[in-house]
Structures are given as structure tokens and as C-alpha cells.
XYZ file of N, CA, C and O in Angstrom:
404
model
N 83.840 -44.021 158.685
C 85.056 -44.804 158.592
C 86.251 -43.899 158.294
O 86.047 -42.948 157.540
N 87.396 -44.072 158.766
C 88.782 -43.456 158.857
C 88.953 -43.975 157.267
O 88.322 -44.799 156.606
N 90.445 -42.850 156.869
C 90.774 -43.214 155.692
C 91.890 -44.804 155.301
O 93.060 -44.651 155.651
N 91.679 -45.681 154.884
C 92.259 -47.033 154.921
C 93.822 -46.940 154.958
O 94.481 -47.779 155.572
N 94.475 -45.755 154.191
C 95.775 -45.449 154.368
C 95.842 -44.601 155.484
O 97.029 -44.533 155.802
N 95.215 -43.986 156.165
C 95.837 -43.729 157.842
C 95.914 -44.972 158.833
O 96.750 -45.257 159.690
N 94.731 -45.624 158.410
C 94.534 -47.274 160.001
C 95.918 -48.285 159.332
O 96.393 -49.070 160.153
N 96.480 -48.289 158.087
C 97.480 -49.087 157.722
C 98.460 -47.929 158.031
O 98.523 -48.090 159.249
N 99.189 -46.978 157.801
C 100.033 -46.350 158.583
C 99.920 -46.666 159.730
O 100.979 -47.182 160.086
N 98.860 -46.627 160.899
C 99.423 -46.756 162.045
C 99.592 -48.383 162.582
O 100.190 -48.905 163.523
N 98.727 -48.897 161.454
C 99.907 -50.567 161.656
C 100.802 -50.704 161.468
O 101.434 -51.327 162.321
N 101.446 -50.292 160.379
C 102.898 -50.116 159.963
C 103.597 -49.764 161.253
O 104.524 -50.474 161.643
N 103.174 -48.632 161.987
C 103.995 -48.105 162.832
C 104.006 -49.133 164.531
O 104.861 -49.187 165.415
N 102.448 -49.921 164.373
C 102.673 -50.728 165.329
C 103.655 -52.130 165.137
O 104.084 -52.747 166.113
N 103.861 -52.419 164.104
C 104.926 -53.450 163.638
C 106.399 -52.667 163.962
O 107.225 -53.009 164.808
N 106.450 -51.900 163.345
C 107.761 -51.031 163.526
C 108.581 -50.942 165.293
O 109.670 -50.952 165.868
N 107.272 -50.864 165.486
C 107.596 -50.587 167.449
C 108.276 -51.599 167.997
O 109.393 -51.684 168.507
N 106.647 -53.007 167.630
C 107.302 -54.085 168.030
C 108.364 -54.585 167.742
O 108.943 -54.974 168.756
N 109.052 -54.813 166.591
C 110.441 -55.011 166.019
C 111.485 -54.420 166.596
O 112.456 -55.158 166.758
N 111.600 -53.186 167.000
C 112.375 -52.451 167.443
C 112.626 -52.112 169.055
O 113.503 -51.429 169.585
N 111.442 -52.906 169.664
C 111.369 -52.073 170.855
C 112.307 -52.859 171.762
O 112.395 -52.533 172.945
N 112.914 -53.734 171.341
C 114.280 -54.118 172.816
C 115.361 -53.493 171.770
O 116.354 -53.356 172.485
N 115.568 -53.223 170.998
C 117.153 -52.325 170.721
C 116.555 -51.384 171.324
O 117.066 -51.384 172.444
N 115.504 -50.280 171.265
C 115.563 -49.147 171.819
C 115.509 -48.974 173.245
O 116.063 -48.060 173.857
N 114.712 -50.030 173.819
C 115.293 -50.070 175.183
C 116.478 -50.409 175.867
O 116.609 -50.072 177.044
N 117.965 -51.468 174.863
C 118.859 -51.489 175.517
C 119.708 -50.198 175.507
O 120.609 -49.746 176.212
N 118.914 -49.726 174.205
C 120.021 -48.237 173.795
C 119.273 -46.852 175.045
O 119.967 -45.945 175.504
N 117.928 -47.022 175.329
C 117.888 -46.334 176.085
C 118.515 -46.538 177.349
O 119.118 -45.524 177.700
N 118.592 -47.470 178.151
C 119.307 -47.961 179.334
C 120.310 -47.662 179.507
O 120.697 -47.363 180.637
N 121.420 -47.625 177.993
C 122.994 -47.433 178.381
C 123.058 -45.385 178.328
O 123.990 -44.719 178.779
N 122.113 -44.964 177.824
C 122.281 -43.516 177.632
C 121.626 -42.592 179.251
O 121.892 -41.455 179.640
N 120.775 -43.592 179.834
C 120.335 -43.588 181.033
C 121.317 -43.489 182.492
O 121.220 -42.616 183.355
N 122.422 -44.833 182.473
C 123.289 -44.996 182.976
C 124.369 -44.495 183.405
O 125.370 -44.651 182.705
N 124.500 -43.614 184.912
C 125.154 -42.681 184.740
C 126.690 -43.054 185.467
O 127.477 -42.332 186.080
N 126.722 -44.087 185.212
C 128.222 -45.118 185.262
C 128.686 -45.113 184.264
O 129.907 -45.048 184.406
N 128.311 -45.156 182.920
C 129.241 -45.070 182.154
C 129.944 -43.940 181.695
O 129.502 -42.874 182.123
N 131.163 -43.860 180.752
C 131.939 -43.180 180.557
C 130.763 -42.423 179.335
O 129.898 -43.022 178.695
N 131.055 -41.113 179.305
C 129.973 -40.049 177.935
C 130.178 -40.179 177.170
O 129.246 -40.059 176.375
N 131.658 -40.576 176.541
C 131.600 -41.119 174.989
C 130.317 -41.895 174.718
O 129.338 -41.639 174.017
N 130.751 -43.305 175.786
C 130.078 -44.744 175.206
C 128.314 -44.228 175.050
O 127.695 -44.609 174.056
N 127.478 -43.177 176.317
C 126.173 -42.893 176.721
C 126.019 -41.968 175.010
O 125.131 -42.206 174.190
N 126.776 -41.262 174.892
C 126.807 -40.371 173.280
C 126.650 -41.001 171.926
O 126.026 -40.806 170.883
N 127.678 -42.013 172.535
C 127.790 -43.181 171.270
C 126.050 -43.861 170.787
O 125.553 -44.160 169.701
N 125.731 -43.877 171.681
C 124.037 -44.671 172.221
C 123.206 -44.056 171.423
O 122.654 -44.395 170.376
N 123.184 -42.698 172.327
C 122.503 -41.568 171.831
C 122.105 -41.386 170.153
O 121.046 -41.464 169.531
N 123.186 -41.170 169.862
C 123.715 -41.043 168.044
C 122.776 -42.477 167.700
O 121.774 -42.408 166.989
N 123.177 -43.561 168.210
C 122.393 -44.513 167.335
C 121.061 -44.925 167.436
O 120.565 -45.776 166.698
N 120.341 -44.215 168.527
C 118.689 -44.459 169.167
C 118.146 -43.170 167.875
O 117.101 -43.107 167.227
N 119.336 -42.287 167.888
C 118.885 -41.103 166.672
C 118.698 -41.822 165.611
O 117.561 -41.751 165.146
N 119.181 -42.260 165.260
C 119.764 -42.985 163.595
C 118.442 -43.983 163.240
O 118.147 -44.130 162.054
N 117.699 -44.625 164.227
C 116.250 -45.717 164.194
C 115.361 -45.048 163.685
O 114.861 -44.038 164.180
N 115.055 -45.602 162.539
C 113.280 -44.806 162.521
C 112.825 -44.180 163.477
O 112.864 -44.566 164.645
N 112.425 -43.319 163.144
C 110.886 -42.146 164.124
C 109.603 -42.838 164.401
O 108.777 -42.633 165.291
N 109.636 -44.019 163.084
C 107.838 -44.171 163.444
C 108.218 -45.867 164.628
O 107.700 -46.726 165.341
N 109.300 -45.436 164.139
C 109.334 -47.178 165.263
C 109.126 -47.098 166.981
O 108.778 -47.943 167.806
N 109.557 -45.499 167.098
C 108.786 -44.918 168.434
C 107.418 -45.286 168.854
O 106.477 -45.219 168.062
N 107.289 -45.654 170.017
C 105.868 -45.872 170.774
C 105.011 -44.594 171.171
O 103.959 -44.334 171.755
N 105.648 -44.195 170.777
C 104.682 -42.118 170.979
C 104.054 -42.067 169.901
O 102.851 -41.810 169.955
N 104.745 -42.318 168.511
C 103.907 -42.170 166.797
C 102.639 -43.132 167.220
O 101.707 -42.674 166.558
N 102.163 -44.189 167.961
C 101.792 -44.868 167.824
C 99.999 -44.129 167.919
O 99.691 -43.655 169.012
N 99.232 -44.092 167.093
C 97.896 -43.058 167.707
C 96.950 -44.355 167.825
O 97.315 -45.427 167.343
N 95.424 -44.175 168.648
C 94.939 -44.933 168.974
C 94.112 -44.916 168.242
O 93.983 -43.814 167.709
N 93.250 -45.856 167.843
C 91.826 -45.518 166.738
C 91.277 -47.200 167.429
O 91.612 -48.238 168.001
N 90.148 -46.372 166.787
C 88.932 -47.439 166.869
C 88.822 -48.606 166.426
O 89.206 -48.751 165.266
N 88.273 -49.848 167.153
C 88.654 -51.191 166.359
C 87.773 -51.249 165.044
O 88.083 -51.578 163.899
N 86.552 -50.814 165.595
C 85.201 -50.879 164.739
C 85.068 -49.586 163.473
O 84.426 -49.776 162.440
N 85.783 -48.298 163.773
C 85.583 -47.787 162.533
C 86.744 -46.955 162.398
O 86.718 -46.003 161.619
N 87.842 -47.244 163.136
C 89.033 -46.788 162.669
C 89.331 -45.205 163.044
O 90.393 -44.718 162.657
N 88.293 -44.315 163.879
C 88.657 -42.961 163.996
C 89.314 -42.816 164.977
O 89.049 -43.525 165.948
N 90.189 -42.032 165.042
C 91.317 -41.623 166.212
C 90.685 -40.891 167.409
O 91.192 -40.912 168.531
N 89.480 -40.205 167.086
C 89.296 -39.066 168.330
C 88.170 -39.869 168.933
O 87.480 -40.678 168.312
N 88.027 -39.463 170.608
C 87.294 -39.864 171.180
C 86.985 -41.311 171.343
O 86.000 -42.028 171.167
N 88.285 -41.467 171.774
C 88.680 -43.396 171.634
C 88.612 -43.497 173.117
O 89.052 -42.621 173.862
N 87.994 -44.698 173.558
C 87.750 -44.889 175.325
C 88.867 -46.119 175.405
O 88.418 -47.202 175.030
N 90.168 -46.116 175.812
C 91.379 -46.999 175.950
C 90.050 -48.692 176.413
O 90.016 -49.765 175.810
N 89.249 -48.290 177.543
C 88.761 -49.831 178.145
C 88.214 -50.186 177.520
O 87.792 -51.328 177.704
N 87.875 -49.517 176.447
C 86.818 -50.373 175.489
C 87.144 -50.523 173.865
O 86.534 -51.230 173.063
N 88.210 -49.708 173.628
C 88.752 -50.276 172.585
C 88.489 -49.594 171.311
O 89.079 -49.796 170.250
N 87.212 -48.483 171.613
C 86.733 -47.836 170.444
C 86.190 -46.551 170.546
O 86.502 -45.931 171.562
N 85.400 -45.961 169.682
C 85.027 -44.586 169.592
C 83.941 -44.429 170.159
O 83.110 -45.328 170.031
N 83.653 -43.390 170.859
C 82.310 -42.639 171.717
C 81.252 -42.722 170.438
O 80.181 -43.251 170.737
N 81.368 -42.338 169.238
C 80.006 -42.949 168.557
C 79.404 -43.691 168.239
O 78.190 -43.677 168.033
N 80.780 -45.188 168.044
C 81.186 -46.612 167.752
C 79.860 -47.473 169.078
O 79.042 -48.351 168.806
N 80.094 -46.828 170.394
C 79.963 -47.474 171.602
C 78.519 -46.956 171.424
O 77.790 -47.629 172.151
N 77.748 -45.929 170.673
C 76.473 -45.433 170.636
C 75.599 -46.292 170.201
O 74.691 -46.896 170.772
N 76.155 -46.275 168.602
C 75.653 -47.344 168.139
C 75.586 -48.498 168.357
O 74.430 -48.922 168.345
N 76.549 -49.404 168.611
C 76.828 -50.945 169.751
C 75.557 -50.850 170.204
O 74.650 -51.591 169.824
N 75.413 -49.763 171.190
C 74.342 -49.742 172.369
C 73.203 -49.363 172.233
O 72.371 -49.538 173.124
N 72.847 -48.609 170.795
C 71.368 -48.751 170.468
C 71.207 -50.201 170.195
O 70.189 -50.714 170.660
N 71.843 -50.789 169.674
C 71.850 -51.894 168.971
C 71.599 -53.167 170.177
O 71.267 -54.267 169.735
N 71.703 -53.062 171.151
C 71.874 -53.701 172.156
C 72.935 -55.094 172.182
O 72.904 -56.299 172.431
N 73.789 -54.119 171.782
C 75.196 -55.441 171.186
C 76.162 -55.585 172.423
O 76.786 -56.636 172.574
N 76.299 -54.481 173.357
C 77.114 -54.043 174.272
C 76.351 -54.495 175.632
O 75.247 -54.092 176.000
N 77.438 -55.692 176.484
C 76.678 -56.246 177.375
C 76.676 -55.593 178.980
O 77.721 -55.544 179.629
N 75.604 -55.193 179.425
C 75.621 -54.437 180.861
C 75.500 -53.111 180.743
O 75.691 -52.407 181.735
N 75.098 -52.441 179.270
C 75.316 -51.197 178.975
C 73.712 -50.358 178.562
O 73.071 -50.412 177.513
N 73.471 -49.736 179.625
C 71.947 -49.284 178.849
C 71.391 -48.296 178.826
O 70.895 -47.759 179.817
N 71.367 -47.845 177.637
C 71.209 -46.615 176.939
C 69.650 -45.963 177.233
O 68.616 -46.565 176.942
N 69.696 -44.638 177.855
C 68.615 -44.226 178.314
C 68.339 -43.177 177.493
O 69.313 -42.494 177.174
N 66.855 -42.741 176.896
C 66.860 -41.447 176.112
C 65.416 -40.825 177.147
O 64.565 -41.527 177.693
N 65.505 -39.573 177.162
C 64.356 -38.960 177.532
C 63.953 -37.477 176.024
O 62.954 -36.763 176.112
């Protein structure tokens, strides 16, 4: 199991995102826009700076549903390459079958 204050940090940071993520996209759009005048795109700039860091969708790291570790996370399935081992000795994981020689 991951440490309980890293899997709540990166909730924190998934709340943070969601909250934030249409100001940072209108502020990204106008700094994007190469119609406007560079003050106003600068002006943007300065204030997409000024937002939290963790409210970024990049801070966001992936971990496991089932035991919370970050590495060796399979996005389609939601969890960790050892997580999915066990599942599948277990025969918990449906269509999945674990061969040993």
C-alpha cells in the first residue's frame, strides 16, 4: 500500500484541477490567440502564472485504485501490474487467465 498522505495529495490535486480547469482554459485560449493585442495575451499569461501549480493537469500522477502505487499503472484497467496479479490468481478478473509453467 502507498503512503495515505501521497493518494490524498493527489486527490487534493484532482479537486484542484477540476475547480480550476475552465479559468485555465479560458486564460489559456486568450494567450493562444494571435488576434489579440500582447498586452491583453501578457496580461493572461501573468494570471494563468499567479493559479496554483497543483491545480495543473500535469501534477496530476496516476496510482492504483486497489493499492494506491503510482508505478506500473495500466491506464485500461485502472491499476497496478501487481494489483492485476493478484486479482488474477484470485480469479476475480473476468476473461483473464493466468498461466504458470
Amino acid at each position: 500500500m502507498a503512503k495515505v498522505s501521497a493518494i490524498e495529495k493527489n486527490q487534493r490535486r484532482r479537486k484542484l484541477v477540476a475547480r480550476d480547469a475552465s479559468k485555465r482554459a479560458a486564460l489559456k485560449a486568450i494567450t493562444q490567440n494571435q488576434e489579440l493585442p500582447i498586452e491583453e495575451r501578457f496580461r493572461a499569461t501573468l494570471k494563468l502564472a499567479e493559479m496554483p501549480r497543483n491545480g495543473a493537469k500535469v501534477r496530476i500522477r496516476n496510482r492504483c485504485q486497489v493499492t494506491g502505487r503510482p508505478r506500473a499503472y495500466y491506464r485500461k484497467l485502472g491499476m497496478s501490474r501487481i494489483a492485476l496479479r493478484d486479482l488474477g490468481s484470485m480469479a476475480k478478473v473476468p476473461g483473464l487467465v493466468k498461466s504458470s509453467w
